[in-house]
Amino acid sequence: MMRSLSYWSITTTVIALLLGIPACVIVANIFVPAGDVWRHLVDTVLQDYVTNSLLLMVGVTIGSLFLGVISAWLVTMLEFPGRRLFEWALLLPMAIPAYIIAYTYTGMLDFAGPVQTSLRELTGWGYGEYWFPEIRSIEGAAIMLALVLYPYVYLMARAAFISQSLCVLDVSRSLGNGPWRTFFNVALPLARPAIAAGLSLVLMETLADYGTVQYFGISTFTTGIFRTWYGLDNAPAAAQLATILLMFVLVLLTLERYSRRRARYHYTSRRHQEIHRIQLQGWHKPMASLFCFGTVLLGFLLPAGQLTLWAIDTAGAMLNSKFFTLVMHSLELASLAALLTLCVSLVLGYGRRLEPGPTVNIAVRAAGMGYAVPGTVIAIGVIIPFGWLDNTIDGWMRAQFGVSTGLLLSGSMAGLLFAYLVRFMAVSLNAVETGLGRITPSMDEAARSMGYPPRHIMGKVHIPMLKGSLLTAILLVFVDVLKELPATLILRPFNFNTLAVRAYELASDERLADSASASLAIVMAGILPVILLSRSIAQSRHHDAT
Amino acid sequence: MSKSKVYLIALSMGVVFFSSITTAAEVNLYSARKEALIQPLLEKFTAETGIEVNLITGKADALLKRITSEGVNSPADVLLTTDAGRLHRAKAAKVTLSFRSKKLEAAIPASYRDPEGHWYGLSLRSRPILYVKGKVEPSELSTYEALADARWKRRICIRSSNNIYNQSLVASLIAADGEAKTMAWAKGLVANFARRPKGGDRDQIKAAAAGQCDIAIANTYYLAGMFASKDPAQRAAAKKMGVFWPNQKGPNQLGRGAHVNISGAALIRFSKNKESAIKLVEFLASKASQKWYAETNGEYPVRPDVETTALLRSWGTYKADDLNLSKLGELNPKAVMLMDRAGWK
């Protein structure tokens, strides 16, 4: 018994340490003198970086909570036309990479774009004679990010609403509270930890975003890191900026854990019934439909429609046998990475559950931080230790056997998969831990008192209860890897391209129409997992009830 | 103990086996040029020489980091970048290998290659002043320096200072006019911006054509790309623009010529396929390849003896700034700091 416990804690800590290597490589730069660049940064741009990053986070928080929580409540608790369709359609925006939605909306709404051009032609107005919302602003960036990231909040909030003990809601109703009152006074406070978990993913993505803010010309921490590295040619200072970003994330995660600390008390009762959805009346009905439709329209239909139009224009030149290879590469990478991440996050999740000491807690928390770190920064944190390891092994082998082993890990798939593991661990871990949180310790104790050894408890109790969460973890990482760009770009082996690489290369060359078929393929490949995800949540409700 | 040795021997034999697969002639290329803008040439090279080219693309600084981390074992033979500053950085990081080639020296003018043979330029990327025909008379334009004049208040579109071509442009001004003068110039230019910098070079051209500003600063191949676009709106926008070559005539530094940057190639110090690698660089500098740069991407060939396209010829000939391009790399950090202080977002 003791042995197996310490075994868990050692495994967990070692894995978490390995995952922490890239961050350590970056943080180690605080000891490297960066020259007088810091004084320059503080005097000129640092304040902008901090303010803009914070403003962006506030904007994305408001946007994604507004869209995610309301829509989750609507489709879970109320009955209105189109509800069943919206249940899964609301997840679709998740399939669109943030930088692609940004390119697409800019193409449509920019001063020189079709909307404003036809407006000018219709009215005869010229530049400066009318007001039109500026898409490439900090508000615009917040809206773009919220439109594609709110599904994380929606997903978590919906799962929470579904699993809320109906007794509580029934009591609320029997006390005469209407659906809105019940929502604000009972359901929302109860779902808060889940919503916070979703929001923390959204904010970490926001902090790591480079493509959108770079295109919109907004200086944030991420653009600052690259400006300092590429422009000022000062890699240590860039790494130090990245370290500050990591501190940001640490604070964010601590707040999130803090708000979640009482989560386990929420799931003490497993008594569920089929939800009796409230039938909306009169004008409330179309309003609910309209809200959901508007969200899907802006987050998915419009950008996907624009991409389709562009893709049709350029399909002839872009679709060939090479394109098919890109699709295969993307799918292979995404599935491999998703499975691997799931396995590791399961080990970490169990480690924390079985041996919740402070060391393990901190180790697991640190393992999830990669999600907020820009992919390029992680990639650098992978390249350096891998290169060192390869060259050390090579040097040793040469000395011992006169044989050169060359590069074993650098430039191989292993480096890339490791980077994904670091980058997306939080997503998977979040889902797994939420799932594990639902299995109360008393269930384990009950099973143990019935004489089941731990292994069997896993098969008989945990796996059936975890199924939904595991699927969520796999699918979320799958979609994330499909969209991932910067780490893929730097770490991939020779002659190995993915859809995201292709889409980015063309889009960043300002060939939006040419990039559309690759972008659209990413979206399409992401749709199926997203639909599966939605079905699994709907079914989890059903399973819980039986 | 003996078990681990057996394992190691098995491992090394496996490695020997795997590395023996790749003995056919090949070149490993790390390219900051996007795949679409180099792959067709590489395919031609393979067809002509039988040498396979393995490619990865990415940001130049990231590729450079990859090479330095991979160290002596790096598979990289050639590094392609899209600006001179990065070639200079690669040389400064001591990962490049100096080499001489009669073919390259005959083809490429001295100002577009490293004096010590560490890198060779392959195409020119010029950054002139683009103006809206009818709104601006070419006679009103003269130099980059004059764009800071108050007459251009709220009339200039240019992208963010994050962009390497703006950084290089400012570096070239620092080289010509000194830091203090360039600082005053940058402040004046920022005051003349029609809008907060955002988007890419094409965006600036589109904004100018749509009436948001009268002058756009952009690399010419973006304008060429818009002429070649399938989108009629882009073609219409491109037709509204005129190309003005600044700093052509005049006293002292002001007549130094229009700002150009290069895309170029460097041989990597750890290269295991040096011969093939040099062949590849020579191929990229050949007349046929140089013509391809002009025809496919609207860049200016680095060789003076290659015919460009009708579109490029319609913009006229120009004198290019003959500043040693290594300077652009050296002055880049200074340029970025200067733009930070001038409030150029």
Short mmCIF file of C-alpha atoms in Angstrom, two decimals, chain B:
data_model
loop_
_atom_site.label_atom_id
_atom_site.label_comp_id
_atom_site.label_asym_id
_atom_site.label_seq_id
_atom_site.Cartn_x
_atom_site.Cartn_y
_atom_site.Cartn_z
CA MET B 1 26.21 -3.22 -16.63
CA SER B 2 26.87 -5.60 -19.48
CA LYS B 3 23.18 -5.45 -20.31
CA SER B 4 23.30 -1.70 -20.76
CA LYS B 5 26.36 -2.01 -22.99
CA VAL B 6 24.59 -4.49 -25.20
CA TYR B 7 21.71 -2.10 -25.40
CA LEU B 8 23.97 0.77 -26.35
CA ILE B 9 25.67 -1.24 -29.06
CA ALA B 10 22.31 -2.28 -30.43
CA LEU B 11 21.24 1.33 -30.35
CA SER B 12 24.29 2.56 -32.18
CA MET B 13 23.95 -0.15 -34.77
CA GLY B 14 20.37 0.92 -35.26
CA VAL B 15 21.52 4.47 -35.73
CA VAL B 16 24.18 3.44 -38.20
CA PHE B 17 21.56 1.48 -40.07
CA PHE B 18 19.15 4.39 -40.18
CA SER B 19 21.73 6.94 -41.21
CA SER B 20 22.92 4.65 -43.99
CA ILE B 21 19.53 4.98 -45.64
CA THR B 22 20.18 8.61 -46.49
CA THR B 23 23.36 8.33 -48.53
CA ALA B 24 21.98 9.55 -51.85
CA ALA B 25 23.09 13.07 -52.82
CA GLU B 26 20.97 15.55 -50.92
CA VAL B 27 20.89 19.02 -49.45
CA ASN B 28 19.15 20.01 -46.26
CA LEU B 29 17.65 23.45 -46.48
CA TYR B 30 16.45 25.62 -43.59
CA SER B 31 14.41 28.32 -45.23
CA ALA B 32 12.81 31.52 -43.98
CA ARG B 33 11.35 31.84 -47.46
CA LYS B 34 7.88 30.33 -47.46
CA GLU B 35 7.48 26.95 -49.09
CA ALA B 36 5.37 28.27 -51.96
CA LEU B 37 8.11 30.77 -52.83
CA ILE B 38 10.95 28.26 -53.06
CA GLN B 39 9.64 24.73 -53.60
CA PRO B 40 9.11 25.07 -57.38
CA LEU B 41 12.75 26.11 -57.80
CA LEU B 42 13.93 23.23 -55.64
CA GLU B 43 11.99 20.79 -57.76
CA LYS B 44 13.70 22.15 -60.85
CA PHE B 45 17.05 21.79 -59.13
CA THR B 46 16.37 18.15 -58.27
CA ALA B 47 15.21 17.44 -61.82
CA GLU B 48 18.39 18.94 -63.27
CA THR B 49 20.97 17.57 -60.85
CA GLY B 50 19.40 14.52 -59.24
CA ILE B 51 20.19 16.02 -55.83
CA GLU B 52 17.27 15.73 -53.42
CA VAL B 53 16.43 18.79 -51.33
CA ASN B 54 14.95 18.38 -47.85
CA LEU B 55 13.13 21.47 -46.68
CA ILE B 56 11.87 23.00 -43.50
CA THR B 57 10.54 26.53 -43.39
CA GLY B 58 10.12 28.87 -40.44
CA LYS B 59 11.08 32.20 -38.94
CA ALA B 60 14.76 32.94 -39.53
CA ASP B 61 15.63 33.51 -35.88
CA ALA B 62 13.94 30.28 -34.84
CA LEU B 63 15.77 28.34 -37.56
CA LEU B 64 19.01 29.91 -36.44
CA LYS B 65 18.27 28.87 -32.86
CA ARG B 66 17.59 25.36 -34.09
CA ILE B 67 20.94 25.25 -35.89
CA THR B 68 22.89 26.52 -32.88
CA SER B 69 21.18 24.01 -30.55
CA GLU B 70 21.76 21.14 -32.93
CA GLY B 71 25.40 22.16 -33.04
CA VAL B 72 27.97 20.07 -34.90
CA ASN B 73 25.34 17.44 -35.58
CA SER B 74 22.97 19.86 -37.27
CA PRO B 75 21.76 18.44 -40.58
CA ALA B 76 21.42 21.97 -41.98
CA ASP B 77 23.48 22.64 -45.11
CA VAL B 78 22.00 25.91 -46.31
CA LEU B 79 20.08 28.69 -44.55
CA LEU B 80 17.84 30.91 -46.67
CA THR B 81 16.66 34.18 -45.17
CA THR B 82 14.47 36.98 -46.46
CA ASP B 83 16.57 39.85 -45.16
CA ALA B 84 20.22 40.77 -44.87
CA GLY B 85 20.00 41.38 -41.13
CA ARG B 86 19.42 37.70 -40.42
CA LEU B 87 22.30 36.65 -42.66
CA HIS B 88 24.48 38.99 -40.67
CA ARG B 89 23.12 37.47 -37.45
CA ALA B 90 23.90 33.94 -38.66
CA LYS B 91 27.44 35.01 -39.47
CA ALA B 92 27.79 36.69 -36.07
CA ALA B 93 26.55 33.49 -34.40
CA LYS B 94 29.41 31.70 -36.17
CA VAL B 95 27.25 29.08 -37.82
CA THR B 96 28.04 30.09 -41.38
CA LEU B 97 30.93 28.90 -43.53
CA SER B 98 32.81 31.19 -45.84
CA PHE B 99 33.11 29.85 -49.38
CA ARG B 100 34.18 31.17 -52.76
CA SER B 101 32.47 30.43 -56.03
CA LYS B 102 33.51 31.94 -59.35
CA LYS B 103 29.98 31.58 -60.63
CA LEU B 104 28.46 33.45 -57.70
CA GLU B 105 31.08 36.17 -57.73
CA ALA B 106 30.51 36.76 -61.41
CA ALA B 107 26.74 36.81 -61.08
CA ILE B 108 26.15 38.79 -57.88
CA PRO B 109 27.33 42.40 -57.49
CA ALA B 110 29.73 42.86 -54.59
CA SER B 111 27.33 44.96 -52.52
CA TYR B 112 24.85 42.08 -52.40
CA ARG B 113 27.20 39.50 -50.93
CA ASP B 114 29.33 39.22 -47.85
CA PRO B 115 32.88 40.45 -48.46
CA GLU B 116 34.21 37.31 -46.76
CA GLY B 117 31.90 34.95 -48.64
CA HIS B 118 29.70 34.00 -45.69
CA TRP B 119 26.48 34.77 -47.53
CA TYR B 120 25.19 35.60 -50.99
CA GLY B 121 22.13 37.67 -51.92
CA LEU B 122 19.61 36.02 -54.25
CA SER B 123 16.86 38.55 -54.82
CA LEU B 124 16.25 42.23 -54.17
CA ARG B 125 13.33 43.54 -52.18
CA SER B 126 13.00 47.24 -52.73
CA ARG B 127 10.87 49.50 -50.55
CA PRO B 128 10.00 52.64 -52.50
CA ILE B 129 7.24 55.18 -51.89
CA LEU B 130 3.90 54.22 -53.42
CA TYR B 131 1.47 57.07 -54.10
CA VAL B 132 -2.13 57.36 -55.21
CA LYS B 133 -2.10 58.61 -58.79
CA GLY B 134 -4.04 61.83 -59.16
CA LYS B 135 -3.81 62.73 -55.48
CA VAL B 136 -0.05 63.05 -55.33
CA GLU B 137 2.20 64.35 -58.08
CA PRO B 138 5.57 62.58 -58.33
CA SER B 139 7.16 66.04 -58.31
CA GLU B 140 5.96 66.48 -54.71
CA LEU B 141 8.05 63.49 -53.65
CA SER B 142 11.79 63.39 -53.22
CA THR B 143 13.34 61.41 -50.35
CA TYR B 144 12.40 59.19 -47.41
CA GLU B 145 13.63 62.04 -45.25
CA ALA B 146 11.08 64.43 -46.76
CA LEU B 147 8.19 62.20 -45.68
CA ALA B 148 8.55 63.69 -42.18
CA ASP B 149 7.48 67.04 -43.61
CA ALA B 150 4.27 68.46 -42.13
CA ARG B 151 2.65 68.62 -45.58
CA TRP B 152 2.08 64.84 -45.33
CA LYS B 153 0.14 65.10 -42.07
CA ARG B 154 -2.35 62.20 -41.80
CA ARG B 155 -1.55 61.08 -45.36
CA ILE B 156 0.91 58.18 -44.86
CA CYS B 157 0.13 54.48 -44.38
CA ILE B 158 2.88 52.16 -43.18
CA ARG B 159 2.84 48.93 -41.20
CA SER B 160 4.00 48.33 -37.67
CA SER B 161 7.58 48.70 -36.52
CA ASN B 162 7.56 44.97 -35.73
CA ASN B 163 8.18 44.40 -39.41
CA ILE B 164 11.74 43.66 -40.47
CA TYR B 165 11.51 45.76 -43.64
CA ASN B 166 10.61 48.85 -41.61
CA GLN B 167 13.39 48.06 -39.18
CA SER B 168 15.86 47.76 -42.07
CA LEU B 169 14.61 51.00 -43.62
CA VAL B 170 15.17 52.87 -40.38
CA ALA B 171 18.57 51.20 -39.99
CA SER B 172 19.52 52.50 -43.44
CA LEU B 173 18.47 56.00 -42.41
CA ILE B 174 20.55 55.77 -39.23
CA ALA B 175 23.51 54.72 -41.38
CA ALA B 176 23.03 57.69 -43.71
CA ASP B 177 21.86 60.49 -41.41
CA GLY B 178 22.93 59.46 -37.90
CA GLU B 179 20.81 58.62 -34.91
CA ALA B 180 19.73 62.09 -33.80
CA LYS B 181 18.47 63.15 -37.21
CA THR B 182 16.73 59.83 -37.76
CA MET B 183 15.03 60.16 -34.39
CA ALA B 184 13.61 63.54 -35.35
CA TRP B 185 12.58 62.06 -38.69
CA ALA B 186 10.81 59.10 -37.11
CA LYS B 187 8.84 61.42 -34.81
CA GLY B 188 7.81 63.50 -37.80
CA LEU B 189 6.82 60.43 -39.76
CA VAL B 190 4.73 59.05 -36.89
CA ALA B 191 2.93 62.40 -36.71
CA ASN B 192 2.07 61.99 -40.39
CA PHE B 193 0.53 58.52 -40.04
CA ALA B 194 -3.03 58.40 -41.36
CA ARG B 195 -3.83 55.55 -38.99
CA ARG B 196 -2.29 53.38 -36.31
CA PRO B 197 0.02 50.90 -38.08
CA LYS B 198 -1.63 47.53 -38.63
CA GLY B 199 -1.82 44.73 -41.17
CA GLY B 200 0.76 43.90 -43.79
CA ASP B 201 2.17 45.74 -46.80
CA ARG B 202 -0.78 44.86 -49.01
CA ASP B 203 -3.08 46.38 -46.41
CA GLN B 204 -1.28 49.70 -46.69
CA ILE B 205 -1.69 49.67 -50.47
CA LYS B 206 -5.37 48.76 -50.19
CA ALA B 207 -5.96 51.50 -47.63
CA ALA B 208 -4.30 54.07 -49.87
CA ALA B 209 -6.29 52.95 -52.90
CA ALA B 210 -9.49 53.14 -50.86
CA GLY B 211 -8.76 56.71 -49.83
CA GLN B 212 -7.55 56.34 -46.27
CA CYS B 213 -4.16 57.81 -47.08
CA ASP B 214 -2.25 59.17 -50.09
CA ILE B 215 1.07 57.44 -49.62
CA ALA B 216 1.88 53.86 -48.72
CA ILE B 217 5.31 52.46 -48.02
CA ALA B 218 5.54 48.86 -49.14
CA ASN B 219 7.82 46.40 -50.87
CA THR B 220 7.23 46.29 -54.59
CA TYR B 221 6.58 42.56 -54.81
CA TYR B 222 3.41 43.02 -52.74
CA LEU B 223 2.18 45.47 -55.36
CA ALA B 224 3.14 42.98 -58.06
CA GLY B 225 1.26 40.27 -56.15
CA MET B 226 -1.85 42.43 -56.13
CA PHE B 227 -1.61 42.91 -59.91
CA ALA B 228 -1.44 39.13 -60.28
CA SER B 229 -4.30 38.52 -57.84
CA LYS B 230 -7.48 36.71 -58.87
CA ASP B 231 -9.46 39.22 -56.83
CA PRO B 232 -10.59 42.09 -59.13
CA ALA B 233 -10.74 44.49 -56.16
CA GLN B 234 -7.03 43.94 -55.49
CA ARG B 235 -6.12 44.46 -59.13
CA ALA B 236 -8.17 47.67 -59.22
CA ALA B 237 -6.46 48.93 -56.06
CA ALA B 238 -3.01 48.14 -57.46
CA LYS B 239 -3.74 50.08 -60.66
CA LYS B 240 -4.41 53.25 -58.68
CA MET B 241 -0.87 53.30 -57.32
CA GLY B 242 2.28 54.84 -58.73
CA VAL B 243 5.80 53.83 -57.76
CA PHE B 244 8.25 56.56 -56.77
CA TRP B 245 11.94 55.80 -56.28
CA PRO B 246 13.21 58.09 -53.54
CA ASN B 247 16.70 59.43 -52.86
CA GLN B 248 17.72 59.14 -56.50
CA LYS B 249 19.48 62.40 -57.16
CA GLY B 250 20.73 65.01 -54.81
CA PRO B 251 23.61 66.09 -52.66
CA ASN B 252 25.48 63.94 -50.18
CA GLN B 253 23.67 61.11 -48.50
CA LEU B 254 20.26 62.14 -49.80
CA GLY B 255 21.04 60.78 -53.26
CA ARG B 256 22.20 57.45 -51.91
CA GLY B 257 19.42 55.50 -53.65
CA ALA B 258 16.21 53.70 -52.75
CA HIS B 259 16.24 51.28 -49.83
CA VAL B 260 16.65 47.63 -50.78
CA ASN B 261 16.94 44.49 -48.77
CA ILE B 262 17.88 41.06 -50.05
CA SER B 263 16.84 37.50 -49.60
CA GLY B 264 19.93 35.35 -49.55
CA ALA B 265 21.67 32.12 -48.67
CA ALA B 266 24.43 31.06 -46.30
CA LEU B 267 26.31 27.78 -46.09
CA ILE B 268 26.20 26.22 -42.63
CA ARG B 269 29.49 25.45 -40.91
CA PHE B 270 28.45 21.92 -39.97
CA SER B 271 27.32 21.02 -43.47
CA LYS B 272 27.96 17.44 -44.53
CA ASN B 273 26.96 18.03 -48.15
CA LYS B 274 29.02 21.09 -48.98
CA GLU B 275 29.41 20.38 -52.69
CA SER B 276 25.72 19.84 -53.27
CA ALA B 277 24.92 22.81 -51.09
CA ILE B 278 27.11 25.15 -53.14
CA LYS B 279 25.55 23.73 -56.29
CA LEU B 280 22.14 24.66 -54.92
CA VAL B 281 23.14 28.25 -54.13
CA GLU B 282 24.70 28.58 -57.59
CA PHE B 283 21.52 27.22 -59.10
CA LEU B 284 19.44 29.80 -57.24
CA ALA B 285 21.68 32.53 -58.65
CA SER B 286 21.48 31.18 -62.21
CA LYS B 287 19.80 33.24 -64.90
CA ALA B 288 16.78 30.97 -65.13
CA SER B 289 16.17 30.99 -61.38
CA GLN B 290 16.65 34.73 -61.18
CA LYS B 291 14.06 35.19 -63.87
CA TRP B 292 11.73 32.97 -61.87
CA TYR B 293 12.00 35.27 -58.83
CA ALA B 294 10.86 38.18 -60.96
CA GLU B 295 8.12 36.31 -62.79
CA THR B 296 6.64 34.39 -59.89
CA ASN B 297 7.04 36.74 -56.96
CA GLY B 298 7.73 40.14 -58.50
CA GLU B 299 11.11 40.47 -56.79
CA TYR B 300 14.03 42.14 -58.53
CA PRO B 301 16.77 39.72 -59.63
CA VAL B 302 20.07 40.24 -57.91
CA ARG B 303 21.86 39.88 -61.26
CA PRO B 304 21.91 42.95 -63.43
CA ASP B 305 21.98 40.80 -66.60
CA VAL B 306 18.54 39.25 -66.18
CA GLU B 307 15.47 40.52 -67.93
CA THR B 308 12.60 41.27 -65.54
CA THR B 309 8.89 41.37 -66.32
CA ALA B 310 6.92 44.03 -68.19
CA LEU B 311 5.28 45.12 -64.94
CA LEU B 312 8.59 45.64 -63.15
CA ARG B 313 9.97 47.48 -66.18
CA SER B 314 6.92 49.78 -66.17
CA TRP B 315 8.01 51.06 -62.75
CA GLY B 316 11.27 52.23 -64.24
CA THR B 317 14.85 51.65 -63.24
CA TYR B 318 16.28 52.95 -60.02
CA LYS B 319 19.48 53.44 -58.15
CA ALA B 320 19.60 51.28 -55.07
CA ASP B 321 21.20 52.35 -51.81
CA ASP B 322 24.70 50.84 -51.97
CA LEU B 323 25.08 50.69 -48.21
CA ASN B 324 26.80 47.48 -47.14
CA LEU B 325 23.88 45.29 -46.18
CA SER B 326 25.63 43.90 -43.09
CA LYS B 327 25.08 47.37 -41.66
CA LEU B 328 21.34 46.75 -41.67
CA GLY B 329 21.86 43.82 -39.36
CA GLU B 330 24.25 45.67 -37.09
CA LEU B 331 21.98 48.68 -36.73
CA ASN B 332 18.74 46.71 -36.39
CA PRO B 333 18.53 46.78 -32.56
CA LYS B 334 19.26 50.53 -32.60
CA ALA B 335 16.53 51.02 -35.20
CA VAL B 336 13.97 49.15 -33.10
CA MET B 337 14.78 51.12 -29.97
CA LEU B 338 14.56 54.34 -31.93
CA MET B 339 11.13 53.40 -33.25
CA ASP B 340 10.02 52.52 -29.71
CA ARG B 341 11.08 55.97 -28.52
CA ALA B 342 9.41 57.68 -31.46
CA GLY B 343 6.12 55.96 -30.60
CA TRP B 344 5.99 54.00 -33.85
CA LYS B 345 3.70 51.16 -32.77
#
